[in-house]
Amino acid sequence: METVIDSHNISKVYEETAIPVHAVSEIHLHLERGEFTALVGPSGSGKTTLLNLIGGLDRPTTGYVEIGGVNITKLKDNQLIDFRLNNIGFIFQSYNLIPVLTASENIEFIMLLQGRSKSERETRVHELLRQVGIEDKHDVRPAQLSGGQQQRVAVARALASKPRFMLADEPTANLDSVAAGNLLDIMAKLNREENMTFIFSTHDARVIDRARRVITLQDGRVISDERYAQK
Amino acid sequence: MLGKIAWRNVWRRRGRSIVIICSVAIGLWAGLFVTSFYFGFAEERIRSAIEMEISHVQLHHPEFKKERDVRFTIPRTGELLKWLSTNPYVQHVSGRLTGRGMIASASGNSGIQINGVTPRDEDTLTKLASKLVEGKYFPGTRNNEILIGKKLSQKLKVKVGSKLVLTMQDKAGSIASGAFKVVGVFATKNTPYDEMNVFAARNDLAIMLGDSLAITEIALLLNSQDSVDAFVRIAKARYPALLVEGWRTVAPEMDLVISVIDQMMYIFMGIVLLAMAFGIVNTMLMAVLERTREIGMLIALGMRRSRVFAMIVLETFFLMLAGTPIGMVLAWATILYFGNHGIDISAFQETLRSFGYSDVIYPKLGLYQYGQVLILVALTAFISALLPARKALKLEPAEAIRK
């Protein structure tokens, strides 16, 4: 199996106050291509911090993260930004689409940053919109879309760069059950058909229920790491 | 796409952007109009000085200007005047016998500049006849006719028909004097000039000084003000023994007026743009703070900080440049209207004329000045963008996304 993420003894300590806060402590994590993994745990357990460290949005205080064999902890700021662009797809709880761009422009934007050609961008935008089932909304700005539709655009945007894996921080937290179900179906299909690696932080039982690996965090430490058969 | 995002971002807070765009437009309009007013003011002074006092080009004996002594006449004036009157650059020529002297009436006396002129040539050159407010322009009914300025006539308490005595040194250094009769009183837009100058027929003055051919000054109006330098070069090459000077050399204070007005434009526009810059910095800082999460997300997704910087700078440019054409067109239209109709400031006539300024101002601004202002606006936009853009650059994606 191809290793996608390898974290080596990573810890993150915030020292904004006089008392250091150990958000994540000595975590070893090994994820392989095609995994559908949920990070679970109570609020403040370190799920988001761990996702940020894996996604290169933050740097660990100790330890390092390797993605596809590249030690991203050692990358300089611009190298890290480019690495994220080309290797990681992000899905956020609040969708975080660019409000002044239409659905298709939001998806195309990532490919523009990658310097892809116009024809390639157009073809891929069309394909991604079809994949997430909102082709008819291509010319609509995020404010005119429902939460579920916005999150689908966010998934399509995350896929646009052809990433190695997708990081999703509480992707269903703001969605009703139907929208959440539809979104999970799309992600499960991508995982099944394209062998796309997903790692979620979540409280949502529906997500946990669909995951084939569930890593439980508490006080910044992994307290359990369980694998399930294909769901 | 960056440009598209920046342009659309400008319109996210429509009301706020419109206020800034209006303030840019009004600021530019006011700044450009006031500048054009000062340029018009200066131009009018220069135009009237050239027309009445200094002409485009003056020719003298090289020693003449030291003491304005009539001993230093221009040699071989016949040939010179013939060449000048047929020169394609030259529109009008007037040969003068000028010098310093005294004028005396029954009520007083005064030191003055005495101008002996050929009446027809002088009128063609300076339109002196049109400036008469009393009497006639050298009617030629008798010898020793003289025109004096209104201010001088008041000072000496004389009027048309009064007799005056002119006294000046002749070529030998002896005192020569003659009685002259006032045939006309002139009033220009320059009160000190009116107080300091009298005009008599050159022949009468020459007889008084004992040299019937004497000319100490030749004044020229050219077909175009732009050809002054070229003509001066040609005339200097042809008559190296003469002092040939363009109006900027004859009256360097006029050149100073232009450069002062030019500097005033920079200072005035600088103040206007500085005020705008504060408004824009404030607006853009607000925009960056409001969009902290969005900017953090852009960096998280893979947008380099240099592109974030460019996006904020572009946004600031758009915000400022959206108001610029409105302000410039407004200013252009206002300047065009008042440039044709003039602005009457005769309420300050007394003060203005004592400094030689006209009481009707025709605002004027060249394309060059519009270009300069455009560059200043672009520079202001860039400087205004630096602080908000720096703020955006410092955002850490993980932190910004949580906000």
XYZ file of C-alpha atoms in Angstrom:
634
model
C 0.000 0.000 0.000
C 1.118 3.552 -0.719
C 1.748 5.651 2.379
C 0.090 9.029 2.134
C 0.566 10.566 5.585
C 3.197 9.745 8.168
C 3.406 11.812 11.313
C 6.355 11.179 13.574
C 5.860 11.910 17.237
C 4.222 15.283 16.596
C 3.315 17.622 19.421
C 1.884 21.116 19.383
C 2.158 23.419 22.355
C 0.488 26.831 22.378
C 2.148 29.339 24.634
C -0.125 32.322 24.200
C -0.723 32.469 27.946
C 1.614 31.913 30.859
C 0.514 28.299 31.001
C 1.516 26.212 27.959
C -1.367 24.354 26.337
C -0.516 20.918 24.909
C -2.996 20.734 22.053
C -1.452 17.596 20.536
C 1.063 15.301 22.241
C 3.401 12.781 20.666
C 1.145 11.490 17.947
C 2.310 8.857 15.479
C -0.062 8.502 12.594
C 0.225 6.453 9.459
C -2.383 6.728 6.717
C -2.409 4.825 3.471
C -3.967 5.571 0.141
C -7.684 4.917 -0.005
C -8.358 5.198 3.724
C -11.630 6.717 4.901
C -10.696 7.875 8.389
C -12.561 9.771 11.069
C -10.814 11.681 13.842
C -13.172 11.800 16.777
C -13.102 13.062 20.312
C -14.647 15.704 22.536
C -14.191 19.436 21.944
C -10.632 20.472 22.764
C -9.278 16.981 22.234
C -6.946 18.207 19.443
C -8.784 17.044 16.300
C -8.562 20.342 14.415
C -4.974 20.947 15.556
C -3.974 17.500 14.293
C -5.700 18.153 10.948
C -3.914 21.527 10.682
C -0.560 19.864 11.343
C -1.197 17.103 8.818
C -2.481 19.655 6.298
C 0.558 21.928 6.675
C -1.546 24.800 7.960
C 0.430 24.805 11.186
C 3.860 23.522 12.207
C 4.427 21.086 15.053
C 6.410 22.156 18.104
C 8.230 18.809 17.985
C 8.201 15.918 15.535
C 7.525 16.110 11.815
C 4.983 15.221 9.164
C 5.761 13.404 5.924
C 3.349 13.445 3.034
C 4.190 11.150 0.156
C 7.703 10.976 1.542
C 8.161 14.765 1.759
C 8.919 16.220 5.193
C 6.541 19.186 5.055
C 7.701 20.516 8.426
C 10.979 21.548 6.800
C 9.404 23.350 3.856
C 9.646 27.141 3.631
C 6.448 29.189 3.612
C 6.022 29.443 -0.180
C 7.086 25.806 -0.688
C 4.508 24.740 1.874
C 1.784 26.814 0.206
C 2.615 25.258 -3.178
C 2.718 21.815 -1.567
C -0.748 22.297 -0.100
C -2.028 23.527 -3.456
C -0.833 20.459 -5.309
C -1.270 17.738 -2.706
C -4.036 18.463 -0.224
C -7.739 19.111 -0.675
C -9.421 21.031 2.147
C -13.062 20.950 3.101
C -14.076 23.311 5.907
C -17.019 23.291 8.284
C -18.182 26.727 7.063
C -17.585 25.857 3.375
C -15.324 28.936 2.997
C -16.091 29.546 -0.648
C -15.045 32.834 -2.227
C -18.316 34.771 -2.073
C -17.652 36.978 -5.116
C -17.069 34.014 -7.433
C -19.644 31.676 -8.925
C -19.620 27.938 -8.180
C -17.628 27.141 -11.299
C -15.220 30.068 -10.743
C -14.589 28.845 -7.190
C -13.562 25.464 -8.568
C -11.579 26.940 -11.454
C -9.701 29.296 -9.130
C -7.601 26.479 -7.641
C -6.581 25.277 -11.092
C -5.677 28.842 -12.060
C -3.323 28.945 -9.080
C -1.805 25.742 -10.431
C -1.350 27.345 -13.820
C -3.533 24.865 -15.736
C -4.660 25.723 -19.256
C -8.086 27.213 -19.945
C -9.382 24.183 -21.794
C -8.206 21.828 -19.056
C -9.851 24.000 -16.431
C -13.141 24.162 -18.283
C -13.269 20.410 -18.841
C -12.433 19.621 -15.216
C -14.901 22.176 -13.781
C -17.663 20.625 -15.844
C -16.643 17.124 -14.781
C -16.432 18.031 -11.077
C -19.777 19.826 -11.052
C -21.329 16.711 -12.570
C -19.578 14.517 -10.037
C -21.008 16.445 -7.080
C -24.381 16.805 -8.795
C -24.758 20.595 -9.117
C -24.144 21.194 -12.812
C -27.188 23.469 -12.981
C -25.731 25.759 -10.306
C -22.456 26.483 -12.107
C -23.204 30.169 -12.577
C -24.574 30.835 -9.107
C -22.700 32.602 -6.315
C -22.395 30.869 -2.903
C -24.924 33.173 -1.230
C -27.625 31.809 -3.553
C -26.795 28.167 -2.739
C -28.017 26.054 0.166
C -25.542 24.796 2.782
C -25.468 21.363 1.201
C -24.879 22.790 -2.262
C -22.103 25.052 -0.976
C -20.396 22.087 0.663
C -20.621 20.165 -2.611
C -18.907 23.070 -4.363
C -16.281 22.969 -1.604
C -15.741 19.250 -2.279
C -15.438 19.896 -6.009
C -12.981 22.722 -5.304
C -10.927 20.446 -3.048
C -10.846 17.813 -5.798
C -9.968 20.310 -8.517
C -6.252 20.272 -7.759
C -6.149 16.442 -7.997
C -4.846 16.137 -4.432
C -3.196 13.124 -2.788
C -5.762 13.227 0.000
C -8.643 15.263 1.386
C -8.822 16.831 4.823
C -12.292 17.681 6.069
C -12.857 19.587 9.294
C -16.375 18.833 10.578
C -17.757 18.787 7.006
C -21.320 17.936 7.982
C -21.604 20.099 11.097
C -23.660 22.812 9.388
C -25.789 20.497 7.232
C -29.199 18.945 7.744
C -29.388 15.177 7.707
C -30.395 14.884 4.029
C -27.612 17.196 2.860
C -25.124 15.473 5.168
C -26.159 12.073 3.811
C -25.803 13.245 0.221
C -22.378 14.713 0.926
C -21.207 11.513 2.595
C -22.474 9.527 -0.386
C -20.408 11.696 -2.718
C -17.284 11.342 -0.596
C -17.767 7.598 -0.154
C -18.201 7.245 -3.907
C -14.986 9.200 -4.565
C -13.216 7.003 -2.032
C -14.571 3.814 -3.546
C -14.266 4.645 -7.241
C -11.149 6.860 -7.282
C -9.442 5.463 -4.205
C -9.340 9.007 -2.783
C -8.008 9.193 0.773
C -10.239 11.055 3.239
C -9.547 12.117 6.780
C -12.301 13.850 8.731
C -12.517 15.457 12.106
C -16.062 14.996 13.268
C -18.600 14.670 16.064
C -21.220 13.434 13.648
C -22.303 9.864 14.241
C -23.328 9.550 10.567
C -19.756 10.252 9.486
C -18.272 7.990 12.135
C -20.655 5.288 11.023
C -19.379 5.502 7.419
C -15.665 5.571 8.377
C -13.525 2.478 7.986
C -11.002 3.742 10.487
C -11.814 5.746 13.596
C -9.053 7.428 15.569
C -10.148 8.737 18.948
C -8.331 11.639 20.572
C -8.462 12.837 24.120
C -6.396 15.627 25.636
C -4.257 15.713 22.511
C -3.381 12.014 22.588
C -4.616 9.073 20.552
C -6.538 6.822 22.903
C -7.827 4.390 20.297
C -7.305 3.591 16.626
C -9.838 1.116 15.281
C -10.314 -0.271 11.791
C -13.544 -1.634 10.381
C -14.394 -3.733 7.430
C -15.675 -2.121 4.194
C -18.981 -0.331 4.945
C -9.052 35.962 -12.017
C -7.165 37.965 -9.379
C -8.357 41.160 -11.043
C -11.900 39.799 -11.198
C -11.894 38.917 -7.497
C -10.393 42.301 -6.571
C -12.929 44.218 -8.673
C -15.875 42.248 -7.262
C -14.533 42.667 -3.736
C -14.696 46.437 -4.224
C -18.455 46.119 -4.667
C -19.096 43.802 -1.700
C -19.700 46.844 0.484
C -21.318 48.984 -2.152
C -22.206 51.919 0.119
C -18.756 52.132 1.631
C -17.053 51.919 -1.750
C -19.321 54.574 -3.253
C -18.435 56.967 -0.408
C -14.726 56.438 -1.092
C -15.158 56.721 -4.868
C -17.113 59.971 -4.407
C -14.482 61.377 -2.077
C -11.760 60.532 -4.615
C -13.793 62.153 -7.408
C -14.586 65.296 -5.402
C -11.045 65.580 -4.064
C -9.554 65.290 -7.536
C -12.076 67.697 -9.010
C -11.361 70.292 -6.341
C -7.594 69.747 -6.488
C -7.428 69.977 -10.274
C -9.720 72.969 -10.456
C -7.816 74.973 -7.849
C -4.556 74.076 -9.589
C -5.968 75.173 -12.946
C -7.068 78.425 -11.322
C -3.526 79.141 -10.184
C -2.107 78.168 -13.577
C -4.636 80.496 -15.235
C -3.699 83.205 -12.765
C -0.011 82.861 -13.599
C -0.634 82.514 -17.326
C -2.703 85.689 -17.390
C 0.088 87.577 -15.625
C 2.674 86.250 -18.071
C 0.443 86.965 -21.067
C -0.167 90.552 -19.981
C 3.517 91.049 -19.124
C 4.559 89.787 -22.567
C 1.946 91.878 -24.314
C 2.622 95.145 -22.511
C 5.943 95.029 -20.752
C 8.540 92.586 -21.975
C 7.420 91.167 -25.362
C 8.756 87.788 -26.499
C 12.278 88.918 -27.300
C 14.306 92.049 -26.599
C 17.515 93.223 -28.257
C 19.930 95.673 -26.606
C 23.490 96.846 -26.653
C 25.282 94.486 -24.228
C 26.056 97.356 -21.829
C 22.648 98.994 -21.932
C 20.918 97.012 -19.242
C 23.482 97.763 -16.565
C 22.269 101.339 -16.099
C 19.793 101.747 -18.938
C 22.048 104.462 -20.275
C 21.116 106.037 -23.648
C 24.782 106.099 -24.628
C 24.508 102.387 -25.376
C 22.435 102.406 -28.522
C 22.015 99.526 -30.947
C 24.288 99.995 -33.974
C 23.153 99.730 -37.617
C 19.482 99.572 -36.710
C 18.339 100.076 -40.293
C 19.650 96.713 -41.477
C 18.645 94.988 -38.261
C 15.045 96.258 -38.343
C 14.767 95.237 -41.993
C 15.936 91.697 -41.185
C 13.596 91.450 -38.228
C 10.533 92.717 -40.056
C 11.022 90.118 -42.791
C 11.919 87.234 -40.472
C 9.307 84.443 -40.599
C 9.366 83.997 -36.819
C 8.583 87.658 -36.156
C 5.070 89.051 -36.008
C 5.642 92.623 -34.787
C 8.696 94.805 -34.140
C 9.101 98.035 -32.265
C 12.321 100.017 -31.961
C 12.484 102.183 -28.865
C 14.654 104.850 -27.382
C 14.321 104.126 -23.718
C 16.034 105.355 -20.608
C 15.571 106.454 -17.074
C 14.598 110.034 -16.356
C 12.501 112.403 -14.353
C 9.088 113.802 -15.028
C 7.901 116.974 -13.376
C 4.594 118.776 -13.218
C 3.559 121.856 -11.276
C 2.522 119.573 -8.434
C 5.456 117.195 -8.176
C 7.985 114.982 -9.893
C 8.825 111.331 -10.209
C 11.544 109.007 -11.460
C 10.294 107.077 -14.464
C 11.095 104.934 -17.485
C 10.861 107.070 -20.618
C 9.912 105.159 -23.758
C 10.456 106.864 -27.057
C 8.454 104.855 -29.588
C 7.260 104.852 -33.145
C 3.527 105.228 -32.374
C 2.234 102.878 -35.076
C 4.797 100.141 -34.356
C 4.248 100.356 -30.620
C 0.492 100.093 -30.955
C 0.872 97.073 -33.189
C 3.175 95.470 -30.630
C 1.550 96.381 -27.316
C -1.947 97.603 -28.323
C -1.188 100.667 -26.274
C -3.936 102.720 -27.946
C -6.567 100.309 -26.648
C -5.420 100.968 -23.099
C -6.125 104.685 -23.215
C -8.744 105.805 -20.744
C -8.487 109.493 -21.580
C -7.326 111.534 -24.565
C -6.037 110.310 -27.923
C -3.184 108.082 -29.045
C -0.501 110.361 -30.473
C -2.835 112.549 -32.598
C 0.245 114.132 -34.222
C -1.159 117.649 -34.068
C 2.027 118.965 -32.490
C 5.508 117.946 -31.357
C 6.341 116.554 -27.920
C 3.158 114.617 -27.264
C 3.255 112.262 -24.319
C 1.120 109.404 -22.934
C 1.255 108.785 -19.208
C -0.164 106.109 -16.948
C -3.284 106.773 -14.920
C -1.516 106.227 -11.617
C 1.219 108.693 -12.585
C -1.344 111.252 -13.729
C -2.973 111.044 -10.309
C 0.370 111.334 -8.579
C 1.418 114.378 -10.607
C -2.139 115.757 -10.616
C -2.166 116.214 -14.389
C -4.727 115.466 -17.082
C -4.970 115.541 -20.866
C -3.652 118.894 -22.049
C -1.353 119.422 -19.069
C 2.304 120.186 -19.630
C 5.137 118.158 -18.173
C 8.902 118.403 -18.263
C 10.980 115.316 -19.049
C 14.611 115.272 -17.983
C 17.236 112.641 -18.826
C 20.915 112.285 -19.577
C 21.914 112.570 -23.233
C 24.676 110.556 -24.926
C 27.311 112.982 -23.728
C 26.180 112.632 -20.134
C 24.692 116.104 -20.005
C 21.220 116.777 -18.707
C 18.657 117.219 -21.468
C 15.088 118.243 -20.888
C 12.007 119.119 -22.832
C 8.425 120.194 -22.312
C 5.768 117.663 -23.334
C 2.007 117.901 -23.483
C -0.177 115.083 -22.160
C -2.330 113.797 -25.038
C -3.520 110.583 -23.430
C -3.741 108.641 -20.194
C -3.458 104.849 -20.267
C -4.357 102.227 -17.700
C -3.038 98.684 -17.947
C -3.730 95.810 -15.522
C -0.462 96.606 -13.802
C -0.643 99.704 -11.608
C 3.110 99.891 -10.853
C 3.749 99.822 -14.633
C 1.308 102.705 -15.117
C 3.128 104.673 -12.451
C 6.585 104.050 -13.878
C 6.187 104.427 -17.682
C 5.557 107.224 -20.115
C 5.503 107.075 -23.913
C 6.645 109.785 -26.245
C 7.378 109.760 -29.961
C 10.908 108.469 -30.536
C 11.694 111.324 -32.941
C 10.820 113.959 -30.325
C 12.952 112.234 -27.731
C 15.820 111.756 -30.168
C 15.836 115.442 -30.975
C 15.881 116.220 -27.261
C 18.847 113.901 -26.828
C 20.589 115.057 -29.982
C 20.682 111.719 -31.805
C 17.940 111.321 -34.343
C 18.699 107.670 -35.149
C 19.164 106.378 -31.595
C 17.440 103.112 -30.664
C 18.310 101.456 -27.360
C 15.782 98.625 -27.383
C 14.057 96.515 -29.979
C 11.061 94.550 -28.748
C 9.572 91.682 -30.729
C 6.428 89.650 -30.687
C 6.881 86.300 -32.394
C 4.255 84.272 -34.182
C 4.441 81.668 -31.451
C 5.679 81.731 -27.880
C 7.147 78.279 -28.464
C 9.642 79.610 -31.011
C 11.310 82.068 -28.630
C 14.339 79.864 -27.914
C 14.832 78.974 -31.563
C 14.630 82.594 -32.649
C 16.991 83.772 -29.894
C 19.569 81.216 -31.093
C 19.281 82.407 -34.687
C 19.439 86.105 -33.777
C 22.409 85.579 -31.465
C 24.278 83.757 -34.208
C 23.578 86.530 -36.688
C 24.235 89.448 -34.309
C 26.772 88.187 -31.768
C 27.573 91.732 -30.677
C 24.017 92.303 -29.431
C 22.300 91.137 -26.279
C 19.369 89.003 -27.482
C 17.099 87.744 -24.729
C 13.875 85.773 -24.557
C 11.167 86.806 -22.153
C 12.244 84.280 -19.506
C 15.669 85.932 -19.352
C 14.326 89.458 -19.528
C 11.930 88.780 -16.643
C 13.159 85.767 -14.662
C 10.479 86.439 -12.066
C 7.923 85.253 -14.639
C 9.709 81.926 -14.874
C 9.689 81.812 -11.102
C 5.906 82.295 -11.121
C 5.558 79.189 -13.307
C 7.828 77.025 -11.183
C 6.165 78.211 -7.960
C 2.735 77.363 -9.362
C 4.076 73.986 -10.494
C 5.369 73.269 -7.000
C 2.107 74.532 -5.511
C 0.262 71.977 -7.611
C 2.346 69.162 -6.128
C 1.852 70.460 -2.591
C -1.870 71.032 -3.024
C -2.521 67.716 -4.751
C -0.290 66.055 -2.164
C -2.516 67.345 0.637
C -5.683 66.277 -1.200
C -4.288 62.816 -1.930
C -2.978 62.405 1.609
C -6.477 63.055 2.949
C -7.847 60.501 0.476
C -5.154 58.017 1.426
C -6.283 58.029 5.054
C -9.844 57.219 3.985
C -8.668 54.460 1.693
C -6.288 52.914 4.219
C -9.131 52.855 6.730
C -11.533 51.247 4.252
C -9.031 48.640 3.122
C -8.000 47.807 6.675
C -11.676 47.251 7.486
C -11.991 45.078 4.393
C -8.988 42.964 5.381
C -10.203 42.582 8.967
C -13.694 41.615 7.813
C -12.240 39.028 5.461
C -9.613 37.556 7.761
C -11.070 34.052 7.463
C -11.462 34.303 3.711
C -7.875 35.469 3.197
C -6.653 32.738 5.557
C -8.618 30.222 3.524
C -7.021 31.481 0.274
C -3.553 30.973 1.749
C -4.594 27.567 3.101
C -5.811 26.462 -0.321
C -2.534 27.417 -1.957
C -2.552 31.101 -2.811
C 0.919 32.517 -2.291
C 1.240 35.541 -0.047
C 2.588 37.587 -2.954
C -0.710 36.972 -4.740
C -2.666 37.965 -1.649
C -0.583 41.157 -1.587
C -1.313 41.755 -5.276
C -5.031 41.181 -4.692
C -5.195 43.808 -1.921
C -3.134 46.292 -3.964
C -5.395 45.707 -6.976
C -8.477 46.220 -4.847
C -7.085 49.521 -3.560
C -6.207 50.569 -7.098
C -9.700 49.784 -8.329
C -11.265 51.636 -5.440
C -9.200 54.725 -6.141
C -9.186 54.518 -9.913
C -12.956 54.121 -10.051
C -13.287 57.675 -8.721
C -10.423 59.085 -10.763
C -12.084 59.329 -14.193
C -15.192 60.869 -12.626
C -13.096 63.493 -10.830
C -10.995 64.167 -13.913
C -13.953 64.519 -16.263
C -15.690 66.835 -13.782
C -12.529 68.905 -13.455
C -11.998 68.964 -17.226
C -15.582 70.153 -17.829
C -15.352 72.827 -15.121
C -11.979 74.049 -16.358
C -13.257 74.093 -19.945
C -16.293 76.178 -18.970
C -14.433 78.701 -16.837
C -11.486 78.631 -19.225
C -13.848 80.049 -21.879
C -15.965 82.317 -19.685
C -13.389 83.386 -17.099
C -13.793 83.917 -13.381
C -14.389 87.513 -12.455
C -12.493 88.446 -9.308
C -12.729 92.194 -9.842
C -13.785 92.553 -6.207
C -10.037 92.348 -5.535
C -9.112 94.517 -8.512
C -7.136 97.114 -6.549
C -4.883 94.546 -4.877
C -4.513 92.373 -7.974
C -3.513 95.280 -10.233
C -0.952 96.543 -7.755
C 0.850 93.215 -8.353
C 0.243 93.245 -12.075
C -2.410 90.521 -12.054
C -5.574 90.470 -14.097
C -8.984 90.572 -12.435
C -10.452 87.947 -14.778
C -8.884 84.514 -14.470
C -9.151 81.836 -17.141
C -8.369 78.470 -15.473
C -6.095 76.314 -17.536
C -4.528 72.882 -17.161
C -2.456 71.020 -19.721
C -2.602 67.325 -20.554
C 0.801 67.060 -18.919
C -0.622 68.160 -15.583
C -3.516 65.679 -15.859
C -0.905 63.000 -16.488
C 1.087 64.079 -13.458
C -2.023 63.896 -11.283
C -2.807 60.420 -12.631
C 0.667 59.255 -11.634
C 0.207 60.803 -8.180
C -3.141 59.006 -7.803
C -1.585 55.661 -8.752
C 1.269 56.269 -6.326
C -1.179 57.155 -3.555
C -3.195 54.006 -4.247
C -0.075 51.875 -4.013
C 1.102 53.512 -0.784
C -2.403 53.275 0.697
C -2.468 49.569 -0.091
C 0.757 48.772 1.737
C -0.560 48.755 5.299
C -3.712 46.679 4.621
C -1.755 44.336 2.349
C 0.903 43.886 5.027
C -1.848 43.051 7.505
C -3.161 40.417 5.101
C 0.322 38.999 4.533
C 0.835 38.401 8.230
C -2.235 36.190 8.565
C -1.560 32.605 9.554
C -4.032 30.332 7.759
C -4.791 27.994 10.683
C -5.493 30.942 12.960
C -7.362 33.003 10.373
C -9.721 30.185 9.406
C -10.883 29.818 13.005
C -12.052 33.488 13.105
